[in-house]
Coordinates of C-alpha atoms and ligand atoms in Angstrom, one line a residue:
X23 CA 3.9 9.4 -19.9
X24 CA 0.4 10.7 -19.6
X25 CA -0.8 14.1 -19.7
X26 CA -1.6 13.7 -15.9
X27 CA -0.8 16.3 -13.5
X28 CA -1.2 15.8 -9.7
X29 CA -1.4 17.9 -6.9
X30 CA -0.8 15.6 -3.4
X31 CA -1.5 17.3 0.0
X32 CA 0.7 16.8 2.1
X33 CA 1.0 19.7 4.5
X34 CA -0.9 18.1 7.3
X35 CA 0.0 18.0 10.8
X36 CA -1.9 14.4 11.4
X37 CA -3.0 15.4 15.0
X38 CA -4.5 11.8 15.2
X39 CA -1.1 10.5 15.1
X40 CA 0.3 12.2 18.5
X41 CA 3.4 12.5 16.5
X42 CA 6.3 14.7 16.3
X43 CA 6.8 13.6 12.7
X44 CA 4.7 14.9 9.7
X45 CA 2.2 12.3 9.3
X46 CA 2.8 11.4 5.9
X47 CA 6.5 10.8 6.6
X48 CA 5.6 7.6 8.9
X49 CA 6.2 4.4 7.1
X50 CA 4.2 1.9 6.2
X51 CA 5.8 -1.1 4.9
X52 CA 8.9 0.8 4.7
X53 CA 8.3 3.3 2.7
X54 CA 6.6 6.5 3.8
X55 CA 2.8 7.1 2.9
X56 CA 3.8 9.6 0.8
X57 CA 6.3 8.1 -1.5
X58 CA 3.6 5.5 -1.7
X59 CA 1.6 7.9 -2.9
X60 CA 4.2 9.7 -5.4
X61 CA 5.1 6.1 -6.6
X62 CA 1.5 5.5 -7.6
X63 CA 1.0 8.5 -9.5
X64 CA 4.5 7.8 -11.3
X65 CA 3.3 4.6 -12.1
X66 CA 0.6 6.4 -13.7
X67 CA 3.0 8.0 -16.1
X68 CA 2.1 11.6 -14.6
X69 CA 4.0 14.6 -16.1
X70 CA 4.3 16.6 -13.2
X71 CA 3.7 16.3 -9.7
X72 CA 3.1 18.8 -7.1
X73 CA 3.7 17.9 -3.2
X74 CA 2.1 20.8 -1.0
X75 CA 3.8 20.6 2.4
X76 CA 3.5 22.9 5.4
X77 CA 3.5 20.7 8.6
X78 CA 7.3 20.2 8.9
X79 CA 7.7 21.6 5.3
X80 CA 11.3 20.7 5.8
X81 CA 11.7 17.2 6.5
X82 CA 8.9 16.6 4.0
X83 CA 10.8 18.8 1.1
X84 CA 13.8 16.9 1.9
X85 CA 11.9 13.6 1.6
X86 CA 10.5 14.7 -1.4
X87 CA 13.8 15.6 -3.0
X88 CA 14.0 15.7 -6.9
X89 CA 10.6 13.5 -7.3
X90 CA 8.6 16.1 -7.5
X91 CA 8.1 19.9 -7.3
X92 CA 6.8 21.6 -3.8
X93 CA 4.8 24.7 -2.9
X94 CA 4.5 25.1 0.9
X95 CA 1.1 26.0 2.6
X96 CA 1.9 28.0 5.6
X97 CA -1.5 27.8 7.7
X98 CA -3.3 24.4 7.2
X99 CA -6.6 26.2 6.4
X100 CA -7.6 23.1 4.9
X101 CA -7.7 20.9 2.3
X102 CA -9.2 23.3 -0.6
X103 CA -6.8 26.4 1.1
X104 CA -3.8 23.4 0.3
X105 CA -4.6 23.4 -3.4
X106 CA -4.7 26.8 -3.8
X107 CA -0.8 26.9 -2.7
X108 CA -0.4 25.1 -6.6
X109 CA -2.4 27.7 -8.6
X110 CA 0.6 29.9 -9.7
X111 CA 2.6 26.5 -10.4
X112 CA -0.3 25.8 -12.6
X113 CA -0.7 28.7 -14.3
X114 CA 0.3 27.3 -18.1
X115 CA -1.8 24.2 -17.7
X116 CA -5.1 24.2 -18.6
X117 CA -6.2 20.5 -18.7
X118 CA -7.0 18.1 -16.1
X119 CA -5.6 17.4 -12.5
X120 CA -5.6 15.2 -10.4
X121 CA -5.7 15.8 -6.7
X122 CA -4.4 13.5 -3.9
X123 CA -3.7 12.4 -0.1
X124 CA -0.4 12.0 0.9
X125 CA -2.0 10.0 3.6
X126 CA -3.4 7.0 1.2
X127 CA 0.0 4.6 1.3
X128 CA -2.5 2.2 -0.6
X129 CA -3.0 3.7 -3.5
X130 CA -1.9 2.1 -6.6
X131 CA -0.8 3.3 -10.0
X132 CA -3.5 1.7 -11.9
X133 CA -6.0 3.0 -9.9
X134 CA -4.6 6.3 -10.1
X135 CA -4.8 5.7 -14.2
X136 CA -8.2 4.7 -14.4
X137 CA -9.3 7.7 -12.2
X138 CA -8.1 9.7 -15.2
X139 CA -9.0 8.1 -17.6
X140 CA -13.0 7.8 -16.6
X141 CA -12.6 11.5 -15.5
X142 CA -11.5 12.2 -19.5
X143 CA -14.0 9.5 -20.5
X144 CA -16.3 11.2 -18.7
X145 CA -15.9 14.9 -19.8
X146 CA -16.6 15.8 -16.4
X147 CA -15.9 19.2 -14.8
X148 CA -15.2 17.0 -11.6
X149 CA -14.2 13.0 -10.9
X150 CA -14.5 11.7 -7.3
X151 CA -13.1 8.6 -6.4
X152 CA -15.6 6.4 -3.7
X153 CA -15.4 3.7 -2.0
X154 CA -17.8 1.8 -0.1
X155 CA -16.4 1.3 3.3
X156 CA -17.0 -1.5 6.1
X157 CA -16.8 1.4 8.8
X158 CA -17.1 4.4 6.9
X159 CA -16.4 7.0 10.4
X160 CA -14.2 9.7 10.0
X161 CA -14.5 9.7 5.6
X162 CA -16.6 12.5 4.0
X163 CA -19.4 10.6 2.7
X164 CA -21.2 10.7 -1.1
X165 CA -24.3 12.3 -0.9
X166 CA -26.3 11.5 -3.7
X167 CA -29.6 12.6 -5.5
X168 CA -32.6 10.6 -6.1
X169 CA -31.1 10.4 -9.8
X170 CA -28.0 8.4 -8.8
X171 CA -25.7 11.2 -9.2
X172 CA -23.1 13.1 -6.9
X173 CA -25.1 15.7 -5.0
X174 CA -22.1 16.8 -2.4
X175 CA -19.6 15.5 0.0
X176 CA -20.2 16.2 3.9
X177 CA -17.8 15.6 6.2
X178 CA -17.7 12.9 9.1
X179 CA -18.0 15.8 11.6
X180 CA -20.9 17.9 9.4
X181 CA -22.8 14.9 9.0
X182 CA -26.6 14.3 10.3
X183 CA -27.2 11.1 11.7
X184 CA -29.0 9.9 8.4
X185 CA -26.1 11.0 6.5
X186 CA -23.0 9.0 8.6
X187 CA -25.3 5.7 7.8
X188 CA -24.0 6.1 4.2
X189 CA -20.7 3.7 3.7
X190 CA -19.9 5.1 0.1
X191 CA -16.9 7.6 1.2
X192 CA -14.8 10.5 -0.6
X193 CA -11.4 9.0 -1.0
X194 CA -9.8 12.5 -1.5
X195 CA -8.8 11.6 -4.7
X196 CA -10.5 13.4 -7.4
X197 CA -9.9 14.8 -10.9
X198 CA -10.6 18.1 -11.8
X199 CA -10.8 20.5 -15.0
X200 CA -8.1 23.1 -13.7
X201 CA -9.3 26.4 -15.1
X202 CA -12.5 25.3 -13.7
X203 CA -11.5 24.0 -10.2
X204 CA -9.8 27.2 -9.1
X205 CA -12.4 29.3 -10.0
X206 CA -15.0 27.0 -7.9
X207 CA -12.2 27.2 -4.4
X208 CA -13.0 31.2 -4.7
X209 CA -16.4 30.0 -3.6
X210 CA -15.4 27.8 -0.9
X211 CA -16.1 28.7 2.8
X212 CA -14.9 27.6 6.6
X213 CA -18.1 27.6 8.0
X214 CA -18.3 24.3 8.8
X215 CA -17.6 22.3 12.3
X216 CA -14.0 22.4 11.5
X217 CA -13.6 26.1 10.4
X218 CA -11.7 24.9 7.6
X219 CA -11.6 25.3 3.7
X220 CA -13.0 22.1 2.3
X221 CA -12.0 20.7 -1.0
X222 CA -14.6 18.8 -1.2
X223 CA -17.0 21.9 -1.3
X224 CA -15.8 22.3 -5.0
X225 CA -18.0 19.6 -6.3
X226 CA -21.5 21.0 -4.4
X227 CA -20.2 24.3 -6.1
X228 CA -19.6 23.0 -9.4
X229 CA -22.6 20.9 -9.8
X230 CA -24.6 24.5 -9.1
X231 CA -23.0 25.8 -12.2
X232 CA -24.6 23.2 -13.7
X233 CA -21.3 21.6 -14.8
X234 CA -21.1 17.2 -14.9
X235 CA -19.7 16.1 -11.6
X236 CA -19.0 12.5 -11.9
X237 CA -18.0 9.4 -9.7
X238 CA -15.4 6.5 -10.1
X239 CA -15.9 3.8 -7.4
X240 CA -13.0 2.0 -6.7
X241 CA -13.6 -1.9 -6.8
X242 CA -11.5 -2.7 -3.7
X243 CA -11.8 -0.4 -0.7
X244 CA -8.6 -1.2 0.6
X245 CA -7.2 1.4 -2.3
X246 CA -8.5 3.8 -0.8
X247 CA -8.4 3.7 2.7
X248 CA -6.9 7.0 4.5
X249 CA -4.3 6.7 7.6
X250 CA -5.1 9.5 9.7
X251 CA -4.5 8.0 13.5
X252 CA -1.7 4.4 14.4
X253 CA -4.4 2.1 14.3
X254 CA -5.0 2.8 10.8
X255 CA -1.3 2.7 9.8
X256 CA -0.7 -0.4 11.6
X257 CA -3.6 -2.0 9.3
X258 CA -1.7 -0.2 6.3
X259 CA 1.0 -1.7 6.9
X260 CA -0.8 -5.4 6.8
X261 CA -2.1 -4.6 3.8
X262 CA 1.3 -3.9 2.1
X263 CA 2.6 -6.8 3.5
X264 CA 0.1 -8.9 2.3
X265 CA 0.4 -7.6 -1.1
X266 CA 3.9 -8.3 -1.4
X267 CA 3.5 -11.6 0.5
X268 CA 1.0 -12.9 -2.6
X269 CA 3.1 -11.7 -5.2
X270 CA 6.0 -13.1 -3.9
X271 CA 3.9 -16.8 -3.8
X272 CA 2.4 -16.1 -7.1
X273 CA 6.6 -15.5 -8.8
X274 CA 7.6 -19.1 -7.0
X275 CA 8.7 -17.9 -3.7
X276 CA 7.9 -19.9 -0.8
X277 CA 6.9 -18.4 2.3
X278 CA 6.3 -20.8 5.4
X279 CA 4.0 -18.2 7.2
X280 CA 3.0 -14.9 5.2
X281 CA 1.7 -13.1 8.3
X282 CA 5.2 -13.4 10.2
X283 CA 7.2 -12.5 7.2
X284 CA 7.8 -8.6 6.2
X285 CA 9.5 -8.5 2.8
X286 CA 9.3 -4.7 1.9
X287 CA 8.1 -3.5 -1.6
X288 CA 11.2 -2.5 -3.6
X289 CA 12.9 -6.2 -2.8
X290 CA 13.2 -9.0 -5.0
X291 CA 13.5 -12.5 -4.5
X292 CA 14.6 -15.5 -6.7
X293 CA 12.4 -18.6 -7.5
X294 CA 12.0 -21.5 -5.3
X295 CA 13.8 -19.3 -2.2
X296 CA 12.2 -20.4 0.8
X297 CA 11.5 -17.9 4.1
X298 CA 11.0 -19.0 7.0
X299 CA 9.1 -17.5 9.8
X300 CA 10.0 -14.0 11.5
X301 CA 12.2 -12.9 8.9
X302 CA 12.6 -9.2 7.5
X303 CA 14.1 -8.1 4.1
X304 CA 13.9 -4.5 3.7
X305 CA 14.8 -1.2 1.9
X306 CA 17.3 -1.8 -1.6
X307 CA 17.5 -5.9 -0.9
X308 CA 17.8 -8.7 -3.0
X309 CA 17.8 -12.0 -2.5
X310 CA 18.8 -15.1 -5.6
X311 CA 17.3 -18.2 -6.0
X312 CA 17.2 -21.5 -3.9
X313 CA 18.1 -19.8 -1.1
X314 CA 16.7 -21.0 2.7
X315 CA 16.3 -17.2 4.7
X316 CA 15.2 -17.1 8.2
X317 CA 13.6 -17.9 11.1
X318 CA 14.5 -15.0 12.7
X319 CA 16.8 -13.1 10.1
X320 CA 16.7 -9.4 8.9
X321 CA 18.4 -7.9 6.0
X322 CA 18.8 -4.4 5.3
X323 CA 19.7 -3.1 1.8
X324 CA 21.6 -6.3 1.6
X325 CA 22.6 -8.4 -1.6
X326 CA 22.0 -11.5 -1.7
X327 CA 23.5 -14.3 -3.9
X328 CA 21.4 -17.7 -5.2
X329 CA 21.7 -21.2 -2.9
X330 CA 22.3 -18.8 0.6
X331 CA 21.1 -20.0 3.5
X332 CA 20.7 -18.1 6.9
X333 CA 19.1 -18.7 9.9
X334 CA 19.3 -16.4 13.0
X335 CA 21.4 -13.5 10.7
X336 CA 21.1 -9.5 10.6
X337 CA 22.9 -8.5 7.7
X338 CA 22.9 -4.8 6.8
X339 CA 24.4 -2.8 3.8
X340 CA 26.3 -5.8 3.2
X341 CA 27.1 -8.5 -0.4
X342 CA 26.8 -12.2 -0.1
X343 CA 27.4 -14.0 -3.0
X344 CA 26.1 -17.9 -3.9
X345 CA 26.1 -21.2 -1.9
X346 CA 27.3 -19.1 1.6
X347 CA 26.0 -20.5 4.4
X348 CA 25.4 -18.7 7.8
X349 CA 24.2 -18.9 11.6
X350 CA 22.9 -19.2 13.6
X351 CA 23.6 -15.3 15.0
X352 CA 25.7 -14.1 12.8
X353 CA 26.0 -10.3 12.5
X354 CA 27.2 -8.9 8.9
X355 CA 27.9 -4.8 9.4
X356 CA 28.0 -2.4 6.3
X357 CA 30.8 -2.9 3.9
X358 CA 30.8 -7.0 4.8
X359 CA 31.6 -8.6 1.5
X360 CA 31.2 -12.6 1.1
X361 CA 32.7 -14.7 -1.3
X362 CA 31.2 -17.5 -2.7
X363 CA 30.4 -21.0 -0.2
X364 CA 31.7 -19.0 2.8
X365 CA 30.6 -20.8 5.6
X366 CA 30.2 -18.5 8.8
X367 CA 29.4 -20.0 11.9
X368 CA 27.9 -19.2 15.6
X369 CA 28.2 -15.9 17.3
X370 CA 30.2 -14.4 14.1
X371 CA 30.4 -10.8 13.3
X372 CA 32.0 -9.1 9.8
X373 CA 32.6 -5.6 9.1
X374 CA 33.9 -3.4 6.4
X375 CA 35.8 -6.7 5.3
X376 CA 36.6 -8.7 2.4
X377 CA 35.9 -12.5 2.7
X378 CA 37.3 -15.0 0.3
X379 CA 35.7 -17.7 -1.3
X380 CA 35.4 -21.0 0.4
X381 CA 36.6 -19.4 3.9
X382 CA 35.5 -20.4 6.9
X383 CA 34.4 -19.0 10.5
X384 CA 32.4 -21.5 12.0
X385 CA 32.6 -19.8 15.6
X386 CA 33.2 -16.6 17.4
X387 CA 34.8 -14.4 15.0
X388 CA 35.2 -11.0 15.0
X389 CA 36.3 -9.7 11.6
X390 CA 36.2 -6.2 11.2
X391 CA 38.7 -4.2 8.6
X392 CA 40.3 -6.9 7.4
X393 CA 40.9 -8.9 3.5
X394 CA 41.0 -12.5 3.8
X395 CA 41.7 -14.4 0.9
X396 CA 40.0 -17.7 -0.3
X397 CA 40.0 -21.3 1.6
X398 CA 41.3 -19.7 5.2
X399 CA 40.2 -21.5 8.2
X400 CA 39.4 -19.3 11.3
X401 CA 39.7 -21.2 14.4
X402 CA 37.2 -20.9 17.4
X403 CA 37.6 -17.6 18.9
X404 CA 40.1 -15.2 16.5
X405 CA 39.8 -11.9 16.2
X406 CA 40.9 -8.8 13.6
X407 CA 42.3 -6.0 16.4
X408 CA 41.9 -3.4 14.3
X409 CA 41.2 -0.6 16.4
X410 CA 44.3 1.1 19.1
X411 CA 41.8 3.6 20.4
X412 CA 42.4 5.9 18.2
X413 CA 42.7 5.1 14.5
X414 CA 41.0 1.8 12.5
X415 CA 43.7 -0.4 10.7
X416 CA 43.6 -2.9 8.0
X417 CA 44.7 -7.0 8.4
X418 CA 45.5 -8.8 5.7
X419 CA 45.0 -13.1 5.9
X420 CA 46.4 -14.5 2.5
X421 CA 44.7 -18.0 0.6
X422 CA 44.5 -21.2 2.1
X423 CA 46.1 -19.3 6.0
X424 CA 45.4 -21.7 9.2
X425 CA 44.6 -19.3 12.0
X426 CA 44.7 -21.2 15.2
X427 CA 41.8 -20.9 17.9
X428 CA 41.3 -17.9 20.0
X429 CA 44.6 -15.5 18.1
X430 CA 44.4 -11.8 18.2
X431 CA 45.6 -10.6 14.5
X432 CA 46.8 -7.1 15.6
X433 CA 46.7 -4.7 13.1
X434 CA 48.1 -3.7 10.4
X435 CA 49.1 -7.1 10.3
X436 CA 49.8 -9.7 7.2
X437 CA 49.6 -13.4 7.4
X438 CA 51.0 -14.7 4.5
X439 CA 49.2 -17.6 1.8
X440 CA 49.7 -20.6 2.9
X441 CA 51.3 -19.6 6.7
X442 CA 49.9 -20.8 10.5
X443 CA 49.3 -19.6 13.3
X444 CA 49.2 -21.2 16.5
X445 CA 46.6 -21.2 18.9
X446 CA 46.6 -18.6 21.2
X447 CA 49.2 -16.6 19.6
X448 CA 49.0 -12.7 19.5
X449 CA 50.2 -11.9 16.2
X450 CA 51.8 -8.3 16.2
X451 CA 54.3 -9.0 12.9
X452 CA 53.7 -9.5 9.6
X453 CA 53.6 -14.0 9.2
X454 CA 55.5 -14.9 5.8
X455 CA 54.2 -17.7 3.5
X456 CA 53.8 -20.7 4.6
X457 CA 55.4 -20.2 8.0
X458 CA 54.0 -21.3 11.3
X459 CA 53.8 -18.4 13.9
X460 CA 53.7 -18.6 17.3
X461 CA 53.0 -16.1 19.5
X462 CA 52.1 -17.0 23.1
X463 CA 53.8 -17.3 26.2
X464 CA 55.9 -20.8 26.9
X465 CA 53.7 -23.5 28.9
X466 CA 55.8 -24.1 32.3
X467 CA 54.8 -27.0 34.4
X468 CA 55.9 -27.0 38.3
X469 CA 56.1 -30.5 39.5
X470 CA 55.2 -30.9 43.1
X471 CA 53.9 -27.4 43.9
X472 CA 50.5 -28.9 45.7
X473 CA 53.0 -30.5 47.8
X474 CA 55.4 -27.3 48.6
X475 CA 51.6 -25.4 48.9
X476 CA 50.6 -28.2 51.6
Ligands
UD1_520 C1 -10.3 14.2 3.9 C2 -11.6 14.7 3.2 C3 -12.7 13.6 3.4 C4 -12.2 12.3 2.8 C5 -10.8 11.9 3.4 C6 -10.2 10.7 2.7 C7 -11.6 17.1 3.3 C8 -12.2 18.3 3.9 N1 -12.0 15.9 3.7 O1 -10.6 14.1 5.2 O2 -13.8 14.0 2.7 O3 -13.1 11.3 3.1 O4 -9.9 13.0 3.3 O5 -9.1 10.2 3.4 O6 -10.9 17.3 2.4 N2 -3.9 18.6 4.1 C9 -3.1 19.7 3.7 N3 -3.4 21.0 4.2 C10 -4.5 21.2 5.0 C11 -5.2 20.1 5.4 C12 -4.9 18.8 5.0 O7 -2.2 19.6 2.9 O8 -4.7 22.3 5.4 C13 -3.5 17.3 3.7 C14 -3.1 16.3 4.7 O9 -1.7 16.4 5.0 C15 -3.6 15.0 4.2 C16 -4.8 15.4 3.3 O10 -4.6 16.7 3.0 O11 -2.6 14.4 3.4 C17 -6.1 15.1 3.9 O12 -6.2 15.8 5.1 P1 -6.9 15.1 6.4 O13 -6.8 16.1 7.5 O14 -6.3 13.8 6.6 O15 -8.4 14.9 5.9 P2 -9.5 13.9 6.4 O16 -10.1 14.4 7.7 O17 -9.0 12.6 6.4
CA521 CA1 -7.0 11.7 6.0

């Protein structure tokens, strides 16, 4: 841990985003922009962090949780108004710190550190972090003296003509001595085209004082970039992608077609595991080695075993240990646990059930509720009836069971190791080991009725 201490804005409305959600509560690559941002400046080994919220203070609090601590900025006066909501939070620091967008999902934690670290380097009063941008609109933009250095930050909507030609931008990310940075927002005015309190006013201030204002450019402008309308979360969200897409490649993962494949950030995946096309893993997900995933197939906070395969599958909140096979359209619900070379077939669903190792159901299953042992075989069309309406109920389907094609298992229900059950049957009592069961309606035969019908 560092001696960093961050203060992220975050109390934004994001008109640009026509949203009824906080704008840094959208996601971007699954995660929203600011937990990206919190995760960077973790990474960073900050001490404490400091979310201001104020636009849907509650939803953002509560996304916040434990990670960090919150002041709320009732009025969004602006950016420099938002850090004055930490001063009394900061009142026993006297060091550096670090200020932040909650709208910069790109971000990373070793940016974050050498921000710092060239701000301490630097014994600067003040550390901006630039970028130069391909299409700088909308960014404050460096202003700098004939000397090279930092003159002042205008914004996008201030700017002259001559001064919206410059591409090297204000990410909103700067470093600041504290003692000195809250004495400088005293200074700070709203007349400006947006009648708001600009942060960014601090350095013009500071740099009158006579104090060092310094720069950090960040090497890769994608760092930096800011979401503040769809468009730009949209190309956010390729970015992460990509990311994870390379380091995937780069740990021995093979993915047939990066750009159709969205693997979310927190997910890992085992060497020599191939994906194929249109295929999402998100949120707490893990997948083992050698396994074949996709096309078409999702998973959701799903575990994954090594030698899998699955093509056409959604799986969600659900455990699937090694060598199982499944699909096409198969659909595993929360609570589905597989079993080791599980084979599960065509138009199969599985929920809140147990599924021994080795079992099979190739086609049309539903399973819900139910604890099958190992080595079953699940004819074409049976199904767990485990709801009357009213209440779930459990069935039970011992080791090594035969269940005949198209059988209702009504439960509670027990089919005993070893038993059978006949095709078509409607099993209402518990089956015995190793008994056959039948439960269906005797086949009549009429001779001659097309005569008698004549
Ligand atoms: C800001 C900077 C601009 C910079 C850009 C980088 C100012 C005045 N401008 O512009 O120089 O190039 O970021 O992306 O700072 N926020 C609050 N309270 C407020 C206003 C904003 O917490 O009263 C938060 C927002 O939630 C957001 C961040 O501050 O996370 C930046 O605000 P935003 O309105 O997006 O600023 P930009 O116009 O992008
Ligand atoms: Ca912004």
């Amino acid at each position: 841990m560092s001696d960093l201490v961050t203060i992220i804005l975050a109390a934004g409305k994001g008109t640009r985003m026509k949203s009824k959600l906080p704008k840094v509560l959208h996601k971007a690559a699954g995660k929203s922009m600011v937990q990206h941002v919190i995760d960077a400046a973790k990474h960073a080994g900050a001490r404490r962090n400091i979310v201001v919220v104020g636009f849907g203070a509650d939803m953002v609090q509560k996304a916040v949780g434990e990670q960090a601590e919150v002041v709320v900025q009732a009025e969004q006066l602006g950016t420099g108004h938002a850090v004055l909501m930490a001063k009394d939070k900061l009142e026993n620091e006297h060091g550096t710190v670090m200020v932040l967008c909650g709208d910069t999902p790109l971000l990373t934690g070793e940016l974050v550190k050498k921000l710092y670290e060239e701000h301490v380097k630097a014994q600067a009063k003040a550390t901006v972090l630039t970028a130069v941008m391909p299409d700088a609109t909308g960014y404050g933009r460096i202003i700098r003296s004939a000397d090279g250095s930092v003159a002042k930050i205008v914004e996008d909507k201030d700017a002259t003509d001559e001064e919206k030609k410059v591409r090297e931008v204000n990410s909103g990310i700067y470093c600041f001595e504290k003692d000195d940075l809250f004495e400088a927002l005293k200074s700070v005015g709203c007349d400006n085209a947006q009648g708001e309190y600009y942060l960014p006013d601090v350095l013009e201030i500071l740099r009158g004082k006579g104090e060092k204002i310094w720069a950090v450019a960040a090497d890769d402008y994608e760092e930096t970039l800011g979401v503040n309308s769809r468009a730009q979360l949209a190309n956010a969200e390729k970015i992460l992608r990509r990311r994870k897409n390379e380091e995937l490649m780069a740990s021995g993962v093979t993915l047939m077609d990066p750009a159709s494949t969205f693997i979310d950030d927190g997910v890992t995946i085992g060497r020599d595991t191939v994906i194929y096309p249109f295929t999402w893993i998100e949120g707490d997900s893990s997948v083992g080695e050698d396994c074949v995933i996709g096309p078409s197939t999702r998973f959701s906070d799903a575990k994954i075993g090594n030698g899998v395969t699955a093509q056409f599958v959604y799986g969600h909140e659900c455990e699937i240990d090694d060598g199982v096979t499944m699909g096409p359209y198969v659909h595993l619900r929360p609570n589905a646990k597989i079993s080791k070379n599980v084979k599960i077939g065509n138009f199969v669903e599985v929920k809140n059930s147990n599924i021994g190792e080795g079992s099979k159901l190739p086609h049309l299953q539903y399973i819900g509720d139910c604890d099958m042992g190992s080595g079953v075989n699940m004819g074409c069309g049976t199904i767990t009836v485990n709801y009357d309406g009213k209440k779930k109920y459990r069935t039970t389907i011992g080791n090594n069971a035969f269940v005949g094609c198209n059988s209702n298992l009504v439960a509670p229900v027990t089919v005993g190791d070893g038993s059978y059950i006949a095709a078509g049957s409607t099993i209402t009592q518990n089956v015995p080991e190793n008994e056959l069961a039948v439960g269906r309606a005797r086949q009549k035969n009429i001779p001659h009725w097309l005569d008698k019908r004549k």
